[in-house]
PDB file of C-alpha atoms and ligand atoms in Angstrom:
ATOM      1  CA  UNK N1383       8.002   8.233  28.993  1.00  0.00           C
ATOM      2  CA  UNK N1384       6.165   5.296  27.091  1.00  0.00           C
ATOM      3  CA  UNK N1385       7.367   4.464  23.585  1.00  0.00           C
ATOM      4  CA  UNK N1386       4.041   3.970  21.789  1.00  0.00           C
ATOM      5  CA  UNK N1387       4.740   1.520  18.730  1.00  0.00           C
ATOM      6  CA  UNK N1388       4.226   3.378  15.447  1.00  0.00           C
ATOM      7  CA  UNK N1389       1.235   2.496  13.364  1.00  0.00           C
ATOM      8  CA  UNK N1390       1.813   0.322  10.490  1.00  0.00           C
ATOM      9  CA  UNK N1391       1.792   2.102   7.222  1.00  0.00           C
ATOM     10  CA  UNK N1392      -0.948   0.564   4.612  1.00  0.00           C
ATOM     11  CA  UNK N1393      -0.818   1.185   1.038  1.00  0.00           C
ATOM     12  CA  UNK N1394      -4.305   1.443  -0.279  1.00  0.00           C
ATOM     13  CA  UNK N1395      -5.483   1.697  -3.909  1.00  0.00           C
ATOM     14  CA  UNK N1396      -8.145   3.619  -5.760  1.00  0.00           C
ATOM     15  CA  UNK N1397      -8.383   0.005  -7.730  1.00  0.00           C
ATOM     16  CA  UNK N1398      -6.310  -3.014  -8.420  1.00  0.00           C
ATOM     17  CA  UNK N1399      -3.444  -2.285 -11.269  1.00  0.00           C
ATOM     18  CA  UNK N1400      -2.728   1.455 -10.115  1.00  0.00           C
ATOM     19  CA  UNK N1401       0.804   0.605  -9.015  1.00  0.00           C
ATOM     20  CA  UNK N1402       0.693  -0.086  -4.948  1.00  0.00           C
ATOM     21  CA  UNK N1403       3.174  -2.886  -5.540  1.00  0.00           C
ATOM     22  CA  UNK N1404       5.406  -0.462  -7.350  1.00  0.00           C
ATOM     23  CA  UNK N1405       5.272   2.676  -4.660  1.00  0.00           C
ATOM     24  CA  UNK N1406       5.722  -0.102  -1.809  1.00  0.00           C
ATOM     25  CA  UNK N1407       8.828  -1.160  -3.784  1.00  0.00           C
ATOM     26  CA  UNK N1408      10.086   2.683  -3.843  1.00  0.00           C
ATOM     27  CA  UNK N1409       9.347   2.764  -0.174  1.00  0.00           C
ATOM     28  CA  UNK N1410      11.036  -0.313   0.373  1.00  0.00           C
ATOM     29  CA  UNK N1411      14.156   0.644  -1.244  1.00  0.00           C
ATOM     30  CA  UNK N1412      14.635   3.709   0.845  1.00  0.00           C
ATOM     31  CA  UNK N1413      12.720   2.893   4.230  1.00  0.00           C
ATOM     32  CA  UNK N1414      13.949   0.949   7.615  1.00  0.00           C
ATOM     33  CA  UNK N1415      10.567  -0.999   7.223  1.00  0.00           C
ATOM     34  CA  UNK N1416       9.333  -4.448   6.702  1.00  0.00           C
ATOM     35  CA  UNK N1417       6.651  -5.141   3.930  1.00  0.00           C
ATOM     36  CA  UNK N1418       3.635  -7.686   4.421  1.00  0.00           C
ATOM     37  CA  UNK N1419       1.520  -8.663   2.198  1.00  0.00           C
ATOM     38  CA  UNK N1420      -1.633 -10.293   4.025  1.00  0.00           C
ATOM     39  CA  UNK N1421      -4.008 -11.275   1.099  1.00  0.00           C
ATOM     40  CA  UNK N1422      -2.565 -12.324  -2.365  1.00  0.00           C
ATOM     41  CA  UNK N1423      -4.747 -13.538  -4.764  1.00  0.00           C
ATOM     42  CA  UNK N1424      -4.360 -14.923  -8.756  1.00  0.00           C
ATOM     43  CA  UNK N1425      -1.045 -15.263 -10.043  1.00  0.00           C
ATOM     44  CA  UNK N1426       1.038 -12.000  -8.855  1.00  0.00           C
ATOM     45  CA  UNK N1427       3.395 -12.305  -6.314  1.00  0.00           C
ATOM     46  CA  UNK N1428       3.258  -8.819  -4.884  1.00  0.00           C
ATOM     47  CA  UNK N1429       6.248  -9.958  -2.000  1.00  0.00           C
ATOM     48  CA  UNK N1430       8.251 -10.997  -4.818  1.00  0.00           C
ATOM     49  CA  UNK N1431       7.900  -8.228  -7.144  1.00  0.00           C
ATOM     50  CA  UNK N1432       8.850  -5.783  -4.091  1.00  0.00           C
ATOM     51  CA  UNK N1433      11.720  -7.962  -3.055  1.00  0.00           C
ATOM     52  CA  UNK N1434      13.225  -7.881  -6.724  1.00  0.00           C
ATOM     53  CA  UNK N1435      12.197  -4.205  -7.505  1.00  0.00           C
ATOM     54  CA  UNK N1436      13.365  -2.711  -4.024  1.00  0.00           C
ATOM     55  CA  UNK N1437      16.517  -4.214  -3.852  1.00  0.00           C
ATOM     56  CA  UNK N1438      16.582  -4.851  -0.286  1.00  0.00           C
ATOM     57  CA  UNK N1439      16.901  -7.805   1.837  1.00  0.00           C
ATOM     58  CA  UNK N1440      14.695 -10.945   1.989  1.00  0.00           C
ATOM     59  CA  UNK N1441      14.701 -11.143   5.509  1.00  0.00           C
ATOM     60  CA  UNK N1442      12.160  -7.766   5.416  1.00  0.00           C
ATOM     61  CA  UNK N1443      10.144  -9.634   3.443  1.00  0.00           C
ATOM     62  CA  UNK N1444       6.844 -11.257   5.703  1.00  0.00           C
ATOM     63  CA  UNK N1445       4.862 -14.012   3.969  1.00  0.00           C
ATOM     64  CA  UNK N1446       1.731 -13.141   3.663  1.00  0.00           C
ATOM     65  CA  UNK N1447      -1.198 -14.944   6.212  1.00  0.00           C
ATOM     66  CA  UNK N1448      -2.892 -16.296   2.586  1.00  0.00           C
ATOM     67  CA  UNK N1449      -1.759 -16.701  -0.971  1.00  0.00           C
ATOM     68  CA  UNK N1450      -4.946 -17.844  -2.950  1.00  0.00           C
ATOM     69  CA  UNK N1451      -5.013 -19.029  -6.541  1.00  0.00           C
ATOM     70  CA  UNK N1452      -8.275 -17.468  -7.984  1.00  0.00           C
ATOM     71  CA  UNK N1453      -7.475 -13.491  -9.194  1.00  0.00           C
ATOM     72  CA  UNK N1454     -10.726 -12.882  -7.382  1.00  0.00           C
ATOM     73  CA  UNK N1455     -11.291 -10.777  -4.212  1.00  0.00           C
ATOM     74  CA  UNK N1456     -10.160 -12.869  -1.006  1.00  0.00           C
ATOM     75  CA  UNK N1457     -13.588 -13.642  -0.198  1.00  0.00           C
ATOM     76  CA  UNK N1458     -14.462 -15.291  -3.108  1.00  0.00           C
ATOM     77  CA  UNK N1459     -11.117 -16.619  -4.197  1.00  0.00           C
ATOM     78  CA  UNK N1460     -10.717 -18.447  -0.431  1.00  0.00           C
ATOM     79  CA  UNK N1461     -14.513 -19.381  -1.481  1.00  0.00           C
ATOM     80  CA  UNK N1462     -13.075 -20.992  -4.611  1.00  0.00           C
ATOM     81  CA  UNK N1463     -11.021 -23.571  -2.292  1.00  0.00           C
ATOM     82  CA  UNK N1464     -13.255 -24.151  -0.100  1.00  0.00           C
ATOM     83  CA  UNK N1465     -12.784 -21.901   3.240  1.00  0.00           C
ATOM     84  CA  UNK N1466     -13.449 -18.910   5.021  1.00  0.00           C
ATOM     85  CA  UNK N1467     -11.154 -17.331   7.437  1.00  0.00           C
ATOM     86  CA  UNK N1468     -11.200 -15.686  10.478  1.00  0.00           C
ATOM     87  CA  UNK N1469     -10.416 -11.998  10.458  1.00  0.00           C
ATOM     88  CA  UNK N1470      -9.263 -12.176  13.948  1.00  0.00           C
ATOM     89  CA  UNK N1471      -6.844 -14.531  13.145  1.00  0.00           C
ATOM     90  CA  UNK N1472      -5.105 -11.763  11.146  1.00  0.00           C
ATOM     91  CA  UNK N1473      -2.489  -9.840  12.529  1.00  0.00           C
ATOM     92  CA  UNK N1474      -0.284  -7.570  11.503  1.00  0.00           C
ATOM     93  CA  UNK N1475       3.528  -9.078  12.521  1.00  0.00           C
ATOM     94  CA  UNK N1476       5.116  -6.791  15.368  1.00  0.00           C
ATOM     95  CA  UNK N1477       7.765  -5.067  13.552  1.00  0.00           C
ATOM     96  CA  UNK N1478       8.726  -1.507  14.509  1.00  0.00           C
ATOM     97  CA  UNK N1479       7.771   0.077  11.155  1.00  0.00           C
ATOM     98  CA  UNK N1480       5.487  -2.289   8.882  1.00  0.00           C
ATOM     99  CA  UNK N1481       4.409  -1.504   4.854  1.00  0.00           C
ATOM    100  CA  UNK N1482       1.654  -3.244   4.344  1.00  0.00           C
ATOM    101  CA  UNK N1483      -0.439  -3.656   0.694  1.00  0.00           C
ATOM    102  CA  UNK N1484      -3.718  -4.011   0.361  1.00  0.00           C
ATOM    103  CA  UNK N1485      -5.437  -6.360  -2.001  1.00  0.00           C
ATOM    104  CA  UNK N1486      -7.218  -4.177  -4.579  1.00  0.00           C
ATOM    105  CA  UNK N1487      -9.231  -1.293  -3.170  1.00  0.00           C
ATOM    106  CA  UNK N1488     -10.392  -0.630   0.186  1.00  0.00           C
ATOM    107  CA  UNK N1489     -13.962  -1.543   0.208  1.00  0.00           C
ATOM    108  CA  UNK N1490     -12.790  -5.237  -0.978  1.00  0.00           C
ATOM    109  CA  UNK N1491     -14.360  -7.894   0.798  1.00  0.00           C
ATOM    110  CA  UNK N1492     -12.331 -10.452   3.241  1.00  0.00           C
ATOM    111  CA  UNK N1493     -14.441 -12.581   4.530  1.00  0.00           C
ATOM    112  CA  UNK N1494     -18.433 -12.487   5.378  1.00  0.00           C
ATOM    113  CA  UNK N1495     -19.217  -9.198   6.172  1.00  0.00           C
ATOM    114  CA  UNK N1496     -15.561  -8.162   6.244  1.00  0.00           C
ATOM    115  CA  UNK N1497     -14.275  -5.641   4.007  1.00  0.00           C
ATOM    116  CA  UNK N1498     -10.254  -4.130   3.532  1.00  0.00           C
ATOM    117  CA  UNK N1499     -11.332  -0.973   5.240  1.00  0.00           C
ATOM    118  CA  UNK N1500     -12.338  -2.937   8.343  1.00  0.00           C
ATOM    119  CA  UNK N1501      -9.140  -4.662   9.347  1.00  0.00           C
ATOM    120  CA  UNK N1502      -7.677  -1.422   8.786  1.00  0.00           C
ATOM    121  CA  UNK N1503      -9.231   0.221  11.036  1.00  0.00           C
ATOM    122  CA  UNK N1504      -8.865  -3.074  13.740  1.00  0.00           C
ATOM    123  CA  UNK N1505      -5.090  -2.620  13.231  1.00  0.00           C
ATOM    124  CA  UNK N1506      -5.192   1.473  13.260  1.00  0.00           C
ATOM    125  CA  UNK N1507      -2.667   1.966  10.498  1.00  0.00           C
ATOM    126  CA  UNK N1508      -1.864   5.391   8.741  1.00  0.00           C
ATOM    127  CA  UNK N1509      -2.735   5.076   5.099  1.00  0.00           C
ATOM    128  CA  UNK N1510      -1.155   5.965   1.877  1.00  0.00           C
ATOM    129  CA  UNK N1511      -3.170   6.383  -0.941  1.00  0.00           C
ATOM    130  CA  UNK N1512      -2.194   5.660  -4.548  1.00  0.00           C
ATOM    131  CA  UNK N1513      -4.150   6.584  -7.023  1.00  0.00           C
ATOM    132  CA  UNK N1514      -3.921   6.742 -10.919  1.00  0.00           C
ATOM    133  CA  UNK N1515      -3.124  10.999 -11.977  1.00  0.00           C
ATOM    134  CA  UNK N1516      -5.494  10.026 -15.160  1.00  0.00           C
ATOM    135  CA  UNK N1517      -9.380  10.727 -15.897  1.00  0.00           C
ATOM    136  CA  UNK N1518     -11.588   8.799 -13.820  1.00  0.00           C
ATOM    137  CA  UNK N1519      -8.897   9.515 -10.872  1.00  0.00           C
ATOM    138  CA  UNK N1520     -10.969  12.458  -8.676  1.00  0.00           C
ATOM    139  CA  UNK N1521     -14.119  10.045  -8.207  1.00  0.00           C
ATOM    140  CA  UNK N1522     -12.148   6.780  -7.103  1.00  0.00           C
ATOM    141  CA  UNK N1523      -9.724   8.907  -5.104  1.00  0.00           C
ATOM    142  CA  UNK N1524     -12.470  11.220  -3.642  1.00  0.00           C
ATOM    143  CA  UNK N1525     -14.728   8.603  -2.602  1.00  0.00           C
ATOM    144  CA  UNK N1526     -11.699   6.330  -1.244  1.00  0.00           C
ATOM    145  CA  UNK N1527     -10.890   9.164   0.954  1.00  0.00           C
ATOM    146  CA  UNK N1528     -14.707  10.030   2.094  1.00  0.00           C
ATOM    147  CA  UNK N1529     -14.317   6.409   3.556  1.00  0.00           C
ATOM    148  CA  UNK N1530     -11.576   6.659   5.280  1.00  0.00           C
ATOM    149  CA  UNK N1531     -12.212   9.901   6.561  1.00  0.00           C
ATOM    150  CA  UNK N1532     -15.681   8.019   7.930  1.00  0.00           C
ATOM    151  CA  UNK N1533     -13.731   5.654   9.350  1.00  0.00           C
ATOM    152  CA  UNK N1534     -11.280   7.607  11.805  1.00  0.00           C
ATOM    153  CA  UNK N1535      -8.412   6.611   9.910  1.00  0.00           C
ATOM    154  CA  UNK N1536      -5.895   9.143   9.284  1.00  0.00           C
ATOM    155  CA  UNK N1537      -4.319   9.375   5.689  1.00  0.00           C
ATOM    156  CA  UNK N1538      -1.243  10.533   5.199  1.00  0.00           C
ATOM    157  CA  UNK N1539      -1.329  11.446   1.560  1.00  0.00           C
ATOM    158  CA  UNK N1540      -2.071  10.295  -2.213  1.00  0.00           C
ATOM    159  CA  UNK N1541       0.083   9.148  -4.502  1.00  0.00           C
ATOM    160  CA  UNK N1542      -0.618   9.215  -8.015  1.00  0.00           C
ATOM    161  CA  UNK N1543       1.172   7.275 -10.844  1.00  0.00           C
ATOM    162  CA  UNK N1544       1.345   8.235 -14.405  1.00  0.00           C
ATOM    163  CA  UNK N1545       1.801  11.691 -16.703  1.00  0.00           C
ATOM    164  CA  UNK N1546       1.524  14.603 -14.584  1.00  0.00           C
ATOM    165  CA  UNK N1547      -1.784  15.980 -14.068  1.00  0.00           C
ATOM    166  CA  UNK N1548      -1.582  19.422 -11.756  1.00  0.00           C
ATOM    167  CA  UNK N1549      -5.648  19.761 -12.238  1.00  0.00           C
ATOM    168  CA  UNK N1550      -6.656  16.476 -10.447  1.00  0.00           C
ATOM    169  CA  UNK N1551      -3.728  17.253  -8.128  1.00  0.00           C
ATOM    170  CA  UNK N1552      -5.609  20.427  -7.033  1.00  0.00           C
ATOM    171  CA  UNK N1553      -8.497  18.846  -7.227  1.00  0.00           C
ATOM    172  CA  UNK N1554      -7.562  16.018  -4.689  1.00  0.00           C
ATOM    173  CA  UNK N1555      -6.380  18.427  -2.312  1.00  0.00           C
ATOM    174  CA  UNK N1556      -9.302  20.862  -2.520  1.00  0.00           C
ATOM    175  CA  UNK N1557     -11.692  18.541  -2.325  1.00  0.00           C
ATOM    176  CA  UNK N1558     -10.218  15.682  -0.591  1.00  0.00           C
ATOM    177  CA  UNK N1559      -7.926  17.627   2.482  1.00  0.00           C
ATOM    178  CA  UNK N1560      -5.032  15.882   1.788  1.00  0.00           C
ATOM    179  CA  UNK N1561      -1.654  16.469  -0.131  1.00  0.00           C
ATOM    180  CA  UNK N1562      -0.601  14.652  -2.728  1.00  0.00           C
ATOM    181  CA  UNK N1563       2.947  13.488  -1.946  1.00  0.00           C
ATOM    182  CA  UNK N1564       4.392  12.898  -4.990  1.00  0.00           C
ATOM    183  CA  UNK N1565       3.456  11.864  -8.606  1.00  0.00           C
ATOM    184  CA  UNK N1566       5.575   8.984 -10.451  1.00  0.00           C
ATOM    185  CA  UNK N1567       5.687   8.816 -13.993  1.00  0.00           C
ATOM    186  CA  UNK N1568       4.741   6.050 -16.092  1.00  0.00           C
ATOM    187  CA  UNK N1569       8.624   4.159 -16.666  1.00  0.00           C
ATOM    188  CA  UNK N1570       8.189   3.215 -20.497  1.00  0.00           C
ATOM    189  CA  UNK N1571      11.644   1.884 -20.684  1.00  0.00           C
ATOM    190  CA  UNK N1572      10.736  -1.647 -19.054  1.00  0.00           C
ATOM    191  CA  UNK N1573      13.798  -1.315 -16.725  1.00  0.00           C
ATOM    192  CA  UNK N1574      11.307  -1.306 -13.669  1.00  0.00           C
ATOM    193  CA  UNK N1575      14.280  -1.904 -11.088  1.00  0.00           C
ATOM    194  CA  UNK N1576      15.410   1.537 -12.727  1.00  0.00           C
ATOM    195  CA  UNK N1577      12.107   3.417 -12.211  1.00  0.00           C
ATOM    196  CA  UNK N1578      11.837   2.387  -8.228  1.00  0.00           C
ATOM    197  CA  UNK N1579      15.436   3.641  -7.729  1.00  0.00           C
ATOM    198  CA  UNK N1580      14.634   6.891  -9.769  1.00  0.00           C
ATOM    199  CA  UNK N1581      10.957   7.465  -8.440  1.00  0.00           C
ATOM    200  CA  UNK N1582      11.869   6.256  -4.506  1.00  0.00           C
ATOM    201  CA  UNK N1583      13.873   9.868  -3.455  1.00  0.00           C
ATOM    202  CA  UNK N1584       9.947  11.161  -4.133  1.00  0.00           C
ATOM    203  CA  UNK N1585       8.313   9.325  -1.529  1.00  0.00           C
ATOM    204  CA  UNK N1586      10.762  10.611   1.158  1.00  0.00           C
ATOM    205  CA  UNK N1587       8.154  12.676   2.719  1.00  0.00           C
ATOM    206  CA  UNK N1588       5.265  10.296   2.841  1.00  0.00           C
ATOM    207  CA  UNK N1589       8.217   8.417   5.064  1.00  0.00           C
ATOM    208  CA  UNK N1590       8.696  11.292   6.874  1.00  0.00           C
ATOM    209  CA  UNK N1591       5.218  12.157   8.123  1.00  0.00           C
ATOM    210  CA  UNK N1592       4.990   8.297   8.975  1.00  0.00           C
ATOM    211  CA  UNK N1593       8.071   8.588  11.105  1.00  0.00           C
ATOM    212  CA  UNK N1594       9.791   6.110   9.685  1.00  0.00           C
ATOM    213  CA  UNK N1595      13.731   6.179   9.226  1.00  0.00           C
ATOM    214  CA  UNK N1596      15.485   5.586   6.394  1.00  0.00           C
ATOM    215  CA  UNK N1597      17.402   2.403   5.450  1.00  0.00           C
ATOM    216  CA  UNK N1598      20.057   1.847   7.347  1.00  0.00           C
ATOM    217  CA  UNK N1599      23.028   2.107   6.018  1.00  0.00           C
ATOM    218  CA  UNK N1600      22.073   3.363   3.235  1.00  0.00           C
ATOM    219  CA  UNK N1601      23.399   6.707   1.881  1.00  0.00           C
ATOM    220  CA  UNK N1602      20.344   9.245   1.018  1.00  0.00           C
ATOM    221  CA  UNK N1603      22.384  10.950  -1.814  1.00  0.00           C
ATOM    222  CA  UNK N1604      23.246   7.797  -3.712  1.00  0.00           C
ATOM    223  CA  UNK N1605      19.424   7.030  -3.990  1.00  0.00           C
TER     224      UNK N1605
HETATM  225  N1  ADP W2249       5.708   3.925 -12.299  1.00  0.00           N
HETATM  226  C1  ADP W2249       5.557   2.832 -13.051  1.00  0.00           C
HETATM  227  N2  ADP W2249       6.268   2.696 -14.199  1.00  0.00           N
HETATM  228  C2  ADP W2249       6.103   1.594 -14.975  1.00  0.00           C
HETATM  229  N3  ADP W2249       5.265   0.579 -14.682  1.00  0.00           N
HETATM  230  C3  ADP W2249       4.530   0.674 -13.566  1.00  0.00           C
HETATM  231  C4  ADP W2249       4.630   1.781 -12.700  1.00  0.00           C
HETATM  232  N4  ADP W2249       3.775   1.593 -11.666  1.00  0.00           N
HETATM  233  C5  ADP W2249       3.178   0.419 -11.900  1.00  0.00           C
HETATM  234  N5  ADP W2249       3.619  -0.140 -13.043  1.00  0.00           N
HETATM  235  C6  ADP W2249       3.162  -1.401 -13.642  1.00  0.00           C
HETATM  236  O1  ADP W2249       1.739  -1.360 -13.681  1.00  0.00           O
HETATM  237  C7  ADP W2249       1.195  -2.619 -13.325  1.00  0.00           C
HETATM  238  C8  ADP W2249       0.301  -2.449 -12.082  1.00  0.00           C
HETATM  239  O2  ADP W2249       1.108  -1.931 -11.017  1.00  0.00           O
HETATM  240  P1  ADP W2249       1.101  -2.589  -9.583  1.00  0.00           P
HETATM  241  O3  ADP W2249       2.073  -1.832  -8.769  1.00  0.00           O
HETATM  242  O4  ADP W2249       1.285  -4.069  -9.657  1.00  0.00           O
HETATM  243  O5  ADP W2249      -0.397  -2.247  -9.140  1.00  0.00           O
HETATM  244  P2  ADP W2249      -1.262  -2.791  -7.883  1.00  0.00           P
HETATM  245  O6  ADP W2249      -0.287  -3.287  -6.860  1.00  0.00           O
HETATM  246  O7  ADP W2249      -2.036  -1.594  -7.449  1.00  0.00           O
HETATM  247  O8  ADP W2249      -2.150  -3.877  -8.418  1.00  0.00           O
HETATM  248  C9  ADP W2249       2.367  -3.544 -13.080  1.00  0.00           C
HETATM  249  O9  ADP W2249       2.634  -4.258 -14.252  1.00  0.00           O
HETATM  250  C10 ADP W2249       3.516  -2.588 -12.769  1.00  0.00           C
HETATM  251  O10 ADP W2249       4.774  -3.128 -13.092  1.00  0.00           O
HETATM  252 MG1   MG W2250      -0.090  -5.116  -5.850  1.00  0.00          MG
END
């Protein structure tokens, strides 16, 4: 019997600012995984924010192959200083189960003629999808998930993040043939170490169709 290595798991937005940092923090905090973040652009710190919101340890924190200053795509923003990298050059560190986050949506650009959606499908990850539950969701979320489906890659699920909304829920799955996981509220109360822990039990099954285990060590019912 062969043991095939599991596909990495890549978070992918409708947009930037829809909250892929925060649902790779929940899935950090309750996941045996690594977390890599390959492009970071502008002034976030997406590793940091994870490692600080998910509680767990540095040393399942990657660094990511580029931090660039501009808050532009990673095209333009490695344009900004001056060079262009080689998408080859990218590759995903071996780790047995990997969380990586996408820079912004998927039809980003990387490099010349290089988008997001192409490295994922060079790498062959499984793809969760977060998505905002407001108006404007279905056509970002639908179209997101036209591409993907285009592209052979398999996506697990959507995510969506903020007030419920069952209608666009329905919608996503009617029109788009996947389920939506979970929805995570909006956290109001600025404690956002406090929402991960509270929101992270709800991603348990996006974990589960990925195959990955949960943290060792940790005990399920205290999450
Ligand atoms: N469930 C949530 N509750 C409260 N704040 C959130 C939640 N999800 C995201 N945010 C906040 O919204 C902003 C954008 O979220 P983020 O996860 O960074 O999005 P992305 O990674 O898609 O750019 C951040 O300031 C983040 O702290
Ligand atoms: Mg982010």
């Amino acid at each position: 019997m062969t043991n095939r290595p599991v596909p990495p798991l890549f978070v992918a937005g409708t947009d930037t600012g829809v909250g892929k940092t925060f649902v790779s923090a929940c899935l950090m905090h309750i996941a045996d995984a690594h977390y890599w973040k390959p492009f970071q652009t502008g002034p976030d710190d997406d590793t940091r924010m994870v490692h600080r919101l998910s509680g767990c340890s540095a040393s399942r924190m990657l660094r990511p192959f580029v931090s660039l200053a501009a808050p532009l795509a990673p095209l333009h923003a490695a344009e900004r200083e001056g060079f262009v990298f080689d998408p080859a050059d990218v590759i995903p560190p071996s780790h047995p189960f990997l969380v990586i986050e996408g820079a912004g949506g998927i039809m980003v650009p990387l490099a010349p003629h290089v988008l997001t959606l192409d490295l994922m499908v060079r790498w062959r990850v499984r793809v969760l999808l977060v998505a905002r539950s407001t108006l404007g969701t279905l056509n970002h979320t639908l179209l997101t998930l036209r591409a993907l489906k285009d592209s052979g890659l398999s996506c697990l699920g959507v995510v969506m993040v903020g007030p419920p909304a069952p209608h666009n829920v329905n919608a996503i799955e009617d029109f788009g043939g996947v389920p939506v996981l979970a929805t995570i509220p909006f956290d109001e109360s600025g404690d956002l170490r406090g929402a991960v822990k509270a929101a992270a039990p709800a991603l348990k099954p996006a974990l589960e169709l990925w195959g990955c285990p949960l943290a060792g060590g940790e005990d399920p019912a205290s999450f």
